[in-house]
Amino acid sequence: MSSSRIITLTSSDKVDFYVNEAVAFQSQTIKDVIGDGCEDKGTLLPNVTSEILSKVIEYCNMHVEAGKLEERSGVDEELKAWDAEFVKVDLDTLFDLIQAANYLNIKGLLDLTCLTVADLIRGKTPDEIRKTFNIEYQFTPEEEEELRRENQWASE
Amino acid sequence: MSSLSSKQSNVIDRSSKKQMQGICNLPRDIKFDILSRLLVKDLCKFRCVSKHWCNLISNPTFLDFYHERSSDNPRILMMNDSENDDNEQQQLIHLASMDLDGKVGNESMKRIYGDYIDMLPSGHGLICLFYENHFYLYNPATQEFVSLVQGSLSPCNDHGAGFGYVMSTKEYKVVHMFTQSESSTGFNIGCEILTLSNGDEASSRPWRVIDQCCPYLVTGCALLVDNVFYSTRADKHNNSSDYDLILALDLEEENFRTIRLPNPGSYDEENYMFLVELRGFLCLVDNFAIPPMMNIWMLKDAKNITWVKEYSIRFDILDGFDDVYTIVTPLLYHNEELVVDSDQDSLHYYNFEKESFRRGKRLNMQWDINQTWERPLRKTRLSLYTESFFSLGSR
């Protein structure tokens, strides 16, 4: 007798989210903590804000729904396109999503977000990377010269 | 008033916190994950982004993680060479690395000694090229290209070679076989081995001739599986009951032995059979069974010589397949599909559940680089490799 339970998830800023068990269990962490059968008394997620949690739930919802669809040509492509749109967010949100996916152990979301960051890095010059990610330049002129010499071939 | 100012300070804190957050504050494992999705050439460039990135990319734990991951993501090395100049014996070759979808990474052009250059993959990061007793090693990821010390000469100009990677010792091994003499009773074939570890100066690594001579003439290139080099024998005895047609050179014992073919008599001896490595096992590919079919036998137990007919794949469903001329070469087992090279402009992937092939993305086979080709191009060849930081010691 499996009626889908409703799980309560509470964000760090004390906002409650009510989600289907199937959706919540996309997170291995939540699945491990809550277990099956027993009554759910609500789970506090102190590391995830409501802004991010709502996005995470949106992702999990879509992927649960997609899993139910019958296999027909185009489903995979549609889901990929949806994922691509989903990660069109500012960098800070992207990193928050990575942290959340890691903490909640949602493999698909972690893969997607890490891939997105890798795509952002690929093909950029070191200077462009520093600008994009706000990274401080820390080398002395001598250190930079040596590094450049060692990796000369990489820039050719 | 106080709540407003505290609100203001919250706002300020949060924004400067976000400035510091971002990629550098991610857990180390995640940083590894992200960076391991990039090519070696990019990563080496990014060492100078910051001290932190430099340490991260040079971290041995990261490098181990990277190599583990890259071995699950094979890439293609494509080689083009031209008919060479009879006078010069110099060969111009073009090497291009790309992913399985044909997206190009690096390109190199090299001029080396030789006529028809053989390409030997290792199933790992390096590729070996050789002509007679001239050997070259190439790392497609770093584009480091090195000539090895020349191998021994063969008076009859008959040479064979093999190349492979030993996972347990992280060494590459090159084997060179050179026919010293032949007589009515048989062949006298010398055998030497070159071993290479990461960071060795490859150009000065010596060949070591092994005591035992190779007892049989071999054809094709030798394949390294589990510290043993395997080749197929070229001299099939007239005695039709001799099916010990695979030669095994054990690198540990440094001796030769022969291995019986699987299920002798169950196929036509005139068939062209060749060896490949799949899923870590030596496999014998029988390409010309009737009906048009590829049978792949797997040597599941090398000590007790236990062969299993692992795959039987019909060819007539492969588009572009011409049953007389097409040689289909299985390259590797990847993501539960068998990747094959059927000499077309794309790879094909065989799905065992659906029992069908799907065509991969079209690869760019024509490399007309600013008309630097002086003579007609030979047929394009490709091998698989994995991205690696392995250093050949020349930089």
Coordinates of C-alpha atoms in Angstrom, one line a residue:
Chain A
M1 CA 0.0 0.0 0.0
S2 CA 2.3 2.8 -1.2
S3 CA 0.7 6.2 -1.0
S4 CA 3.3 8.7 -1.7
R5 CA 4.2 10.5 1.5
I6 CA 4.6 14.2 1.7
I7 CA 8.0 15.2 3.2
T8 CA 8.6 18.5 4.9
L9 CA 11.9 20.2 4.3
T10 CA 12.8 23.4 6.1
S11 CA 15.4 25.8 4.7
S12 CA 18.0 27.7 6.8
D13 CA 15.8 30.7 6.8
K14 CA 12.9 28.7 8.2
V15 CA 10.8 28.3 5.2
D16 CA 8.9 25.0 4.9
F17 CA 8.7 23.1 1.6
Y18 CA 6.3 20.2 1.1
V19 CA 7.4 17.7 -1.4
N20 CA 6.5 14.2 -2.6
E21 CA 8.6 11.4 -1.1
A22 CA 9.8 10.4 -4.6
V23 CA 11.0 14.0 -5.2
A24 CA 12.7 14.3 -1.8
F25 CA 14.4 11.0 -2.2
Q26 CA 16.3 12.2 -5.2
S27 CA 18.5 13.4 -2.4
Q28 CA 20.4 10.4 -1.1
T29 CA 21.1 12.3 2.1
I30 CA 17.4 12.9 2.8
K31 CA 16.6 9.3 1.9
D32 CA 19.2 8.0 4.4
V33 CA 18.1 10.3 7.2
I34 CA 14.3 9.8 6.9
G35 CA 14.3 6.2 5.9
D36 CA 11.0 4.5 4.9
G37 CA 7.7 4.1 6.5
C38 CA 8.0 6.1 9.7
E39 CA 6.2 9.3 10.1
D40 CA 8.0 12.4 8.9
K41 CA 8.5 15.1 11.5
G42 CA 10.1 17.5 9.2
T43 CA 13.8 18.0 8.3
L44 CA 15.8 21.1 8.8
L45 CA 18.5 21.9 6.2
P46 CA 20.7 24.5 7.9
N47 CA 23.0 24.7 4.9
V48 CA 20.4 25.5 2.2
T49 CA 18.6 28.8 1.9
S50 CA 14.9 28.9 0.7
E51 CA 16.0 30.5 -2.6
I52 CA 18.3 27.5 -3.4
L53 CA 16.1 24.9 -1.9
S54 CA 13.2 25.9 -4.2
K55 CA 15.5 25.5 -7.3
V56 CA 16.7 22.2 -6.1
I57 CA 13.2 21.0 -5.6
E58 CA 12.3 22.3 -9.1
Y59 CA 15.2 20.1 -10.5
C60 CA 14.1 17.0 -8.6
N61 CA 10.5 17.5 -9.6
M62 CA 11.4 17.7 -13.3
H63 CA 13.6 14.6 -13.1
V64 CA 11.0 12.5 -11.3
E65 CA 8.4 13.5 -13.9
A66 CA 10.8 12.8 -16.7
G67 CA 11.5 9.4 -15.3
K68 CA 7.8 8.5 -15.4
L69 CA 7.4 9.5 -19.1
E70 CA 7.3 6.6 -21.5
E71 CA 10.4 6.2 -23.5
R72 CA 9.9 7.9 -26.8
S73 CA 12.4 9.6 -29.0
G74 CA 13.1 13.2 -28.0
V75 CA 12.5 12.8 -24.2
D76 CA 16.2 12.7 -23.5
E77 CA 16.9 15.8 -25.7
E78 CA 14.0 17.7 -24.1
L79 CA 15.3 16.9 -20.6
K80 CA 18.8 18.0 -21.6
A81 CA 17.4 21.3 -23.0
W82 CA 15.5 21.8 -19.8
D83 CA 18.7 21.2 -17.8
A84 CA 20.6 23.6 -19.9
E85 CA 18.1 26.3 -19.2
F86 CA 18.0 25.4 -15.5
V87 CA 21.7 26.2 -15.0
K88 CA 21.5 29.6 -16.8
V89 CA 21.9 31.4 -13.5
D90 CA 24.5 33.8 -12.0
L91 CA 27.7 32.4 -10.7
D92 CA 26.9 32.7 -7.0
T93 CA 23.7 30.8 -7.5
L94 CA 25.5 28.2 -9.5
F95 CA 28.0 27.6 -6.7
D96 CA 25.2 27.5 -4.1
L97 CA 23.5 24.9 -6.2
I98 CA 26.8 22.9 -6.3
Q99 CA 27.1 23.1 -2.5
A100 CA 23.5 22.1 -2.0
A101 CA 23.7 19.2 -4.5
N102 CA 26.8 18.0 -2.7
Y103 CA 25.3 18.3 0.8
L104 CA 22.1 16.7 -0.3
N105 CA 23.9 14.1 -2.4
I106 CA 21.9 14.5 -5.6
K107 CA 24.2 13.0 -8.2
G108 CA 22.5 14.3 -11.4
L109 CA 22.4 17.9 -10.1
L110 CA 26.0 17.8 -9.0
D111 CA 27.1 16.4 -12.3
L112 CA 25.1 19.0 -14.2
T113 CA 26.4 22.0 -12.2
C114 CA 30.1 20.8 -12.2
L115 CA 29.9 20.3 -15.9
T116 CA 28.5 23.8 -16.3
V117 CA 31.4 25.4 -14.3
A118 CA 33.9 23.3 -16.3
D119 CA 32.3 24.6 -19.5
L120 CA 32.7 28.1 -18.2
I121 CA 36.4 27.6 -17.5
R122 CA 37.2 25.8 -20.8
G123 CA 38.8 27.9 -23.5
K124 CA 39.4 30.9 -21.3
T125 CA 42.8 32.5 -20.8
P126 CA 44.1 32.6 -17.2
D127 CA 43.3 36.3 -17.1
E128 CA 39.7 35.8 -18.2
I129 CA 39.4 33.1 -15.5
R130 CA 40.6 35.5 -12.8
K131 CA 38.1 38.1 -13.9
T132 CA 35.1 35.6 -14.2
F133 CA 35.7 34.1 -10.8
N134 CA 37.1 37.1 -9.0
I135 CA 40.3 35.4 -8.2
E136 CA 43.2 37.4 -6.8
Y137 CA 46.4 37.4 -8.7
Q138 CA 49.1 36.2 -6.3
F139 CA 52.4 35.6 -8.1
T140 CA 55.5 37.6 -8.0
P141 CA 56.9 38.6 -11.4
E142 CA 59.7 35.9 -11.0
E143 CA 57.2 33.2 -10.1
E144 CA 55.0 34.1 -13.1
E145 CA 58.0 34.0 -15.4
E146 CA 59.0 30.6 -14.3
L147 CA 55.5 29.2 -14.6
R148 CA 55.1 30.7 -18.0
R149 CA 58.4 29.0 -19.1
E150 CA 57.4 25.6 -17.7
N151 CA 54.1 25.7 -19.4
Q152 CA 55.1 27.5 -22.6
W153 CA 54.0 24.7 -24.8
A154 CA 50.4 24.8 -23.4
S155 CA 49.9 28.3 -24.8
E156 CA 51.0 27.4 -28.3
Chain B
M1 CA 17.5 52.7 13.9
S2 CA 19.7 50.0 15.3
S3 CA 17.8 47.3 13.4
L4 CA 18.3 49.3 10.2
S5 CA 22.0 49.7 10.7
S6 CA 22.3 46.1 11.6
K7 CA 20.4 45.3 8.4
Q8 CA 22.8 47.5 6.5
S9 CA 25.7 45.7 8.0
N10 CA 24.1 42.4 7.1
V11 CA 23.9 43.5 3.5
I12 CA 27.5 44.6 3.4
D13 CA 28.6 41.4 5.0
R14 CA 26.7 39.2 2.6
S15 CA 28.0 40.9 -0.5
S16 CA 31.7 40.7 0.6
K17 CA 31.1 37.2 1.7
K18 CA 29.9 36.4 -1.8
Q19 CA 32.9 38.0 -3.2
M20 CA 35.1 35.6 -1.3
Q21 CA 32.8 32.7 -2.0
G22 CA 32.6 31.1 -5.3
I23 CA 35.0 28.6 -6.8
C24 CA 37.8 28.8 -4.2
N25 CA 35.4 28.0 -1.3
L26 CA 34.1 24.8 -2.9
P27 CA 35.1 21.6 -1.2
R28 CA 38.3 20.1 -2.5
D29 CA 36.5 17.1 -4.0
I30 CA 34.3 19.3 -6.0
K31 CA 37.2 21.3 -7.3
F32 CA 38.8 18.0 -8.4
D33 CA 35.5 17.0 -10.1
I34 CA 35.3 20.3 -12.1
L35 CA 38.9 20.4 -13.1
S36 CA 39.0 16.8 -14.1
R37 CA 36.6 17.6 -16.9
L38 CA 39.2 19.7 -18.6
L39 CA 41.9 18.7 -21.0
V40 CA 45.6 18.4 -19.9
K41 CA 46.6 21.3 -22.1
D42 CA 44.0 23.6 -20.5
L43 CA 45.0 22.6 -17.0
C44 CA 48.6 23.3 -17.5
K45 CA 47.7 26.7 -18.8
F46 CA 45.6 27.3 -15.7
R47 CA 48.4 26.7 -13.3
C48 CA 49.2 30.4 -13.5
V49 CA 45.7 31.5 -12.5
S50 CA 46.7 31.6 -8.9
K51 CA 48.9 29.9 -6.3
H52 CA 45.9 27.9 -5.1
W53 CA 45.1 26.7 -8.6
C54 CA 48.8 25.9 -9.2
N55 CA 48.9 23.7 -6.1
L56 CA 45.6 22.1 -6.9
I57 CA 46.6 21.1 -10.4
S58 CA 50.0 19.8 -9.3
N59 CA 48.6 17.9 -6.4
P60 CA 49.4 14.2 -6.7
T61 CA 46.0 13.2 -5.4
F62 CA 44.4 15.3 -8.1
L63 CA 46.6 13.8 -10.7
D64 CA 45.6 10.3 -9.6
F65 CA 42.0 11.3 -9.6
Y66 CA 42.4 12.9 -13.1
H67 CA 44.0 9.8 -14.6
E68 CA 41.3 7.6 -13.2
R69 CA 38.6 9.7 -14.7
S70 CA 40.3 10.2 -18.0
S71 CA 40.6 6.5 -18.5
D72 CA 36.8 6.4 -18.6
N73 CA 36.8 9.0 -21.3
P74 CA 38.8 7.8 -24.3
R75 CA 39.7 10.1 -27.1
I76 CA 40.8 9.6 -30.7
L77 CA 44.2 10.3 -32.2
M78 CA 44.0 10.6 -35.9
M79 CA 47.1 10.3 -38.1
N80 CA 47.6 11.3 -41.7
D81 CA 50.7 10.6 -43.7
S82 CA 51.6 10.9 -47.3
E83 CA 53.4 8.8 -49.9
N84 CA 57.0 9.6 -49.1
D85 CA 59.8 10.8 -51.2
D86 CA 61.9 7.8 -52.4
N87 CA 65.1 9.8 -52.2
E88 CA 64.7 11.1 -48.8
Q89 CA 62.9 8.5 -46.7
Q90 CA 61.4 11.4 -44.7
Q91 CA 57.8 11.2 -43.8
L92 CA 55.5 14.1 -43.0
I93 CA 52.8 13.1 -40.5
H94 CA 49.9 15.0 -39.2
L95 CA 48.4 14.1 -35.7
A96 CA 45.1 15.4 -34.5
S97 CA 43.4 14.6 -31.2
M98 CA 39.7 14.8 -30.8
D99 CA 36.8 13.5 -28.6
L100 CA 34.6 10.6 -29.8
D101 CA 32.3 13.2 -31.4
G102 CA 35.1 14.6 -33.5
K103 CA 35.6 17.9 -31.6
V104 CA 39.3 18.6 -32.3
G105 CA 41.7 19.4 -29.5
N106 CA 45.4 19.5 -30.5
E107 CA 47.1 19.3 -33.9
S108 CA 50.8 18.6 -34.6
M109 CA 52.8 18.1 -37.7
K110 CA 56.1 16.2 -37.6
R111 CA 58.7 15.2 -40.0
I112 CA 60.2 11.8 -39.2
Y113 CA 62.3 9.1 -40.9
G114 CA 60.4 6.3 -42.5
D115 CA 58.1 5.1 -45.2
Y116 CA 54.9 3.5 -43.9
I117 CA 54.7 4.4 -40.3
D118 CA 53.0 2.0 -38.0
M119 CA 50.8 3.4 -35.2
L120 CA 50.7 1.5 -31.9
P121 CA 48.2 2.5 -29.2
S122 CA 48.9 1.7 -25.6
G123 CA 45.3 1.8 -24.4
H124 CA 46.4 4.6 -22.2
G125 CA 48.1 8.0 -22.5
L126 CA 50.9 7.5 -25.0
I127 CA 51.0 6.4 -28.7
C128 CA 54.1 4.8 -30.3
L129 CA 55.0 5.2 -33.9
F130 CA 57.6 3.1 -35.6
Y131 CA 59.3 2.3 -38.8
E132 CA 61.8 -0.6 -39.0
N133 CA 64.0 0.1 -36.0
H134 CA 63.1 3.8 -35.6
F135 CA 60.7 4.5 -32.7
Y136 CA 58.8 7.6 -31.6
L137 CA 56.6 8.3 -28.6
Y138 CA 53.8 10.9 -28.5
N139 CA 51.6 12.2 -25.8
P140 CA 48.6 13.7 -27.6
A141 CA 47.5 15.6 -24.5
T142 CA 50.7 17.5 -24.0
Q143 CA 51.9 17.2 -27.6
E144 CA 55.3 16.0 -26.4
F145 CA 57.0 14.1 -29.2
V146 CA 60.3 12.1 -28.7
S147 CA 62.5 9.8 -30.7
L148 CA 63.7 6.8 -28.9
V149 CA 67.2 5.3 -29.2
Q150 CA 67.3 3.3 -32.4
G151 CA 66.6 -0.4 -32.0
S152 CA 68.8 -3.3 -33.2
L153 CA 69.2 -3.8 -36.9
S154 CA 67.9 -6.7 -38.9
P155 CA 69.9 -7.9 -41.9
C156 CA 66.7 -9.0 -43.6
N157 CA 65.0 -5.7 -42.7
D158 CA 62.2 -7.5 -40.9
H159 CA 60.9 -5.8 -37.9
G160 CA 57.9 -6.1 -35.6
A161 CA 56.9 -4.2 -32.5
G162 CA 54.4 -3.8 -29.6
F163 CA 53.5 -1.2 -27.1
G164 CA 51.5 -1.1 -23.9
Y165 CA 51.0 0.3 -20.4
V166 CA 51.4 -1.7 -17.2
M167 CA 48.9 -0.3 -14.7
S168 CA 50.5 -1.9 -11.6
T169 CA 53.9 -0.3 -12.2
K170 CA 52.8 2.7 -14.1
E171 CA 55.3 1.9 -16.8
Y172 CA 55.1 1.9 -20.6
K173 CA 56.8 -1.0 -22.4
V174 CA 57.9 -1.1 -26.0
V175 CA 58.9 -4.4 -27.5
H176 CA 60.9 -4.7 -30.7
M177 CA 61.5 -7.9 -32.6
F178 CA 64.1 -8.1 -35.3
T179 CA 64.8 -11.0 -37.6
Q180 CA 68.5 -11.8 -37.4
S181 CA 68.6 -14.7 -39.8
E182 CA 66.5 -17.3 -41.4
S183 CA 67.2 -20.8 -42.6
S184 CA 65.4 -23.9 -43.7
T185 CA 64.9 -24.9 -40.1
G186 CA 63.4 -21.7 -38.9
F187 CA 63.9 -18.1 -37.9
N188 CA 66.3 -16.5 -35.5
I189 CA 64.4 -13.5 -34.2
G190 CA 65.9 -11.2 -31.5
C191 CA 63.8 -9.4 -29.0
E192 CA 64.4 -6.3 -27.0
I193 CA 62.4 -4.3 -24.5
L194 CA 62.4 -0.6 -23.6
T195 CA 60.8 0.5 -20.3
L196 CA 59.6 4.0 -19.5
S197 CA 58.4 5.6 -16.3
N198 CA 56.9 9.1 -15.8
G199 CA 59.5 11.8 -16.0
D200 CA 62.3 9.5 -17.5
E201 CA 64.2 11.1 -20.3
A202 CA 62.6 8.9 -23.0
S203 CA 65.1 9.8 -25.7
S204 CA 68.0 8.2 -23.7
R205 CA 66.2 5.1 -22.4
P206 CA 68.1 2.0 -23.4
W207 CA 66.9 -1.2 -25.1
R208 CA 67.5 -4.4 -23.3
V209 CA 67.9 -7.5 -25.4
I210 CA 66.4 -10.5 -23.8
D211 CA 68.2 -13.8 -23.7
Q212 CA 65.6 -16.0 -25.3
C213 CA 65.1 -15.6 -29.0
C214 CA 61.6 -15.4 -30.4
P215 CA 60.9 -18.9 -31.9
Y216 CA 58.3 -17.9 -34.5
L217 CA 57.7 -15.3 -37.2
V218 CA 54.9 -13.0 -36.1
T219 CA 52.6 -10.8 -38.0
G220 CA 50.9 -7.6 -37.0
C221 CA 51.7 -5.7 -33.9
A222 CA 52.1 -7.2 -30.4
L223 CA 49.5 -6.4 -27.8
L224 CA 50.2 -6.0 -24.1
V225 CA 47.7 -7.5 -21.6
D226 CA 48.6 -8.1 -18.0
N227 CA 52.3 -7.9 -18.5
V228 CA 52.3 -10.3 -21.4
F229 CA 52.8 -9.3 -25.1
Y230 CA 50.7 -11.3 -27.5
S231 CA 51.1 -11.7 -31.3
T232 CA 49.7 -13.9 -34.0
R233 CA 52.1 -16.2 -35.7
A234 CA 52.7 -15.7 -39.4
D235 CA 54.1 -19.1 -40.1
K236 CA 51.2 -21.5 -39.9
H237 CA 52.6 -24.9 -40.0
N238 CA 51.5 -27.2 -42.8
N239 CA 50.5 -29.6 -40.2
S240 CA 46.8 -28.7 -40.0
S241 CA 46.5 -29.8 -36.4
D242 CA 48.9 -27.1 -35.1
Y243 CA 46.6 -24.4 -33.6
D244 CA 49.1 -22.9 -31.3
L245 CA 49.1 -19.8 -33.3
I246 CA 49.4 -17.1 -30.7
L247 CA 52.7 -16.2 -29.3
A248 CA 53.0 -14.9 -25.8
L249 CA 56.0 -13.0 -24.4
D250 CA 55.9 -13.0 -20.6
L251 CA 57.6 -9.8 -19.5
E252 CA 58.2 -11.1 -16.0
E253 CA 59.6 -14.5 -16.9
E254 CA 61.1 -13.1 -20.2
N255 CA 60.2 -16.2 -22.1
F256 CA 58.1 -17.2 -25.0
R257 CA 55.3 -19.7 -25.2
T258 CA 52.5 -20.4 -27.6
I259 CA 48.8 -20.4 -27.0
R260 CA 46.2 -22.6 -28.6
L261 CA 43.5 -20.8 -30.6
P262 CA 40.0 -21.2 -29.2
N263 CA 37.9 -24.0 -30.6
P264 CA 40.2 -25.2 -33.3
G265 CA 38.5 -26.4 -36.4
S266 CA 35.4 -24.4 -35.9
Y267 CA 36.5 -21.8 -38.4
D268 CA 38.3 -21.5 -41.6
E269 CA 42.0 -21.3 -41.0
E270 CA 42.4 -19.0 -43.9
N271 CA 40.3 -16.4 -42.0
Y272 CA 42.0 -13.2 -41.1
M273 CA 42.0 -13.1 -37.4
F274 CA 43.6 -10.5 -35.2
L275 CA 44.0 -9.6 -31.5
V276 CA 42.5 -6.8 -29.6
E277 CA 42.2 -6.0 -25.9
L278 CA 38.7 -5.5 -24.5
R279 CA 37.7 -5.0 -20.8
G280 CA 41.2 -6.0 -19.8
F281 CA 41.3 -9.3 -21.6
L282 CA 43.0 -10.6 -24.7
C283 CA 40.5 -11.1 -27.4
L284 CA 40.7 -12.9 -30.8
V285 CA 38.6 -11.4 -33.4
D286 CA 37.3 -13.7 -36.2
N287 CA 36.0 -11.3 -38.7
F288 CA 35.0 -13.6 -41.5
A289 CA 32.6 -16.1 -40.2
I290 CA 29.6 -17.1 -42.3
P291 CA 27.0 -15.5 -42.2
P292 CA 28.7 -12.1 -42.2
M293 CA 29.5 -12.0 -38.6
M294 CA 32.2 -11.1 -36.1
N295 CA 33.0 -13.6 -33.4
I296 CA 35.0 -12.3 -30.5
W297 CA 36.7 -14.9 -28.3
M298 CA 38.0 -13.7 -24.9
L299 CA 40.9 -15.3 -23.0
K300 CA 39.3 -15.3 -19.6
D301 CA 42.0 -17.3 -18.0
A302 CA 45.5 -16.7 -19.4
K303 CA 47.2 -19.3 -17.2
N304 CA 44.9 -22.2 -18.0
I305 CA 44.1 -20.9 -21.5
T306 CA 40.3 -20.7 -21.2
W307 CA 38.6 -19.0 -24.1
V308 CA 35.0 -17.9 -24.1
K309 CA 33.1 -16.8 -27.2
E310 CA 32.1 -13.5 -25.6
Y311 CA 30.4 -11.7 -28.5
S312 CA 28.8 -12.7 -31.8
I313 CA 27.9 -9.7 -33.8
R314 CA 26.1 -9.6 -37.2
F315 CA 27.6 -7.3 -39.8
D316 CA 24.9 -7.1 -42.4
I317 CA 23.1 -4.6 -40.1
L318 CA 26.1 -2.3 -40.1
D319 CA 25.5 0.4 -42.6
G320 CA 28.3 1.0 -45.0
F321 CA 29.4 -2.6 -44.6
D322 CA 30.7 -4.3 -47.6
D323 CA 31.3 -7.9 -46.7
V324 CA 34.2 -8.5 -48.9
Y325 CA 36.4 -5.6 -48.2
T326 CA 35.4 -4.2 -44.8
I327 CA 37.5 -5.0 -41.9
V328 CA 35.7 -4.1 -38.7
T329 CA 38.1 -3.5 -35.8
P330 CA 36.6 -3.5 -32.2
L331 CA 38.3 -0.7 -30.4
L332 CA 36.9 -0.9 -26.9
Y333 CA 34.0 -1.7 -24.7
H334 CA 32.7 1.6 -23.4
N335 CA 29.4 2.6 -21.6
E336 CA 28.1 -0.9 -22.3
E337 CA 28.6 -0.6 -26.1
L338 CA 31.2 -2.0 -28.3
V339 CA 33.0 0.8 -30.2
V340 CA 34.1 -0.4 -33.7
D341 CA 36.1 1.2 -36.5
S342 CA 34.8 0.0 -39.9
D343 CA 37.0 2.3 -42.0
Q344 CA 34.3 4.9 -42.5
D345 CA 34.2 8.5 -41.6
S346 CA 32.6 7.8 -38.2
L347 CA 32.9 5.2 -35.5
H348 CA 30.0 2.8 -34.9
Y349 CA 28.6 1.7 -31.5
Y350 CA 27.1 -1.7 -31.1
N351 CA 24.3 -2.0 -28.5
F352 CA 24.1 -5.6 -27.2
E353 CA 20.5 -5.3 -25.9
K354 CA 19.1 -3.8 -29.1
E355 CA 21.5 -5.9 -31.2
S356 CA 22.1 -2.9 -33.5
F357 CA 24.7 -0.4 -34.4
R358 CA 24.4 3.4 -34.1
R359 CA 26.6 5.7 -36.1
G360 CA 28.8 8.1 -34.2
K361 CA 29.3 11.7 -35.2
R362 CA 31.1 12.3 -38.5
L363 CA 34.9 12.8 -38.0
N364 CA 37.0 15.1 -40.1
M365 CA 39.3 12.7 -42.0
Q366 CA 40.6 15.2 -44.5
W367 CA 43.4 17.3 -43.2
D368 CA 44.5 19.7 -45.9
I369 CA 46.7 22.0 -43.9
N370 CA 47.6 24.9 -46.0
Q371 CA 48.6 22.6 -48.8
T372 CA 51.7 21.4 -46.9
W373 CA 51.2 17.9 -48.2
E374 CA 53.8 17.4 -50.9
R375 CA 52.5 14.1 -52.0
P376 CA 49.2 12.2 -52.1
L377 CA 47.7 11.3 -48.7
R378 CA 47.6 7.8 -47.5
K379 CA 44.5 6.4 -45.8
T380 CA 43.7 8.1 -42.5
R381 CA 44.3 6.0 -39.4
L382 CA 43.0 6.3 -35.9
S383 CA 43.8 5.0 -32.4
L384 CA 42.3 5.6 -29.1
Y385 CA 44.2 7.3 -26.2
T386 CA 43.4 8.8 -22.8
E387 CA 44.4 12.3 -21.6
S388 CA 47.4 12.0 -19.3
F389 CA 50.1 14.2 -17.8
F390 CA 52.8 11.6 -18.5
S391 CA 56.1 13.3 -19.2
L392 CA 58.6 12.1 -21.8
G393 CA 61.3 14.2 -20.1
S394 CA 62.1 16.4 -23.0
R395 CA 60.8 19.7 -21.6

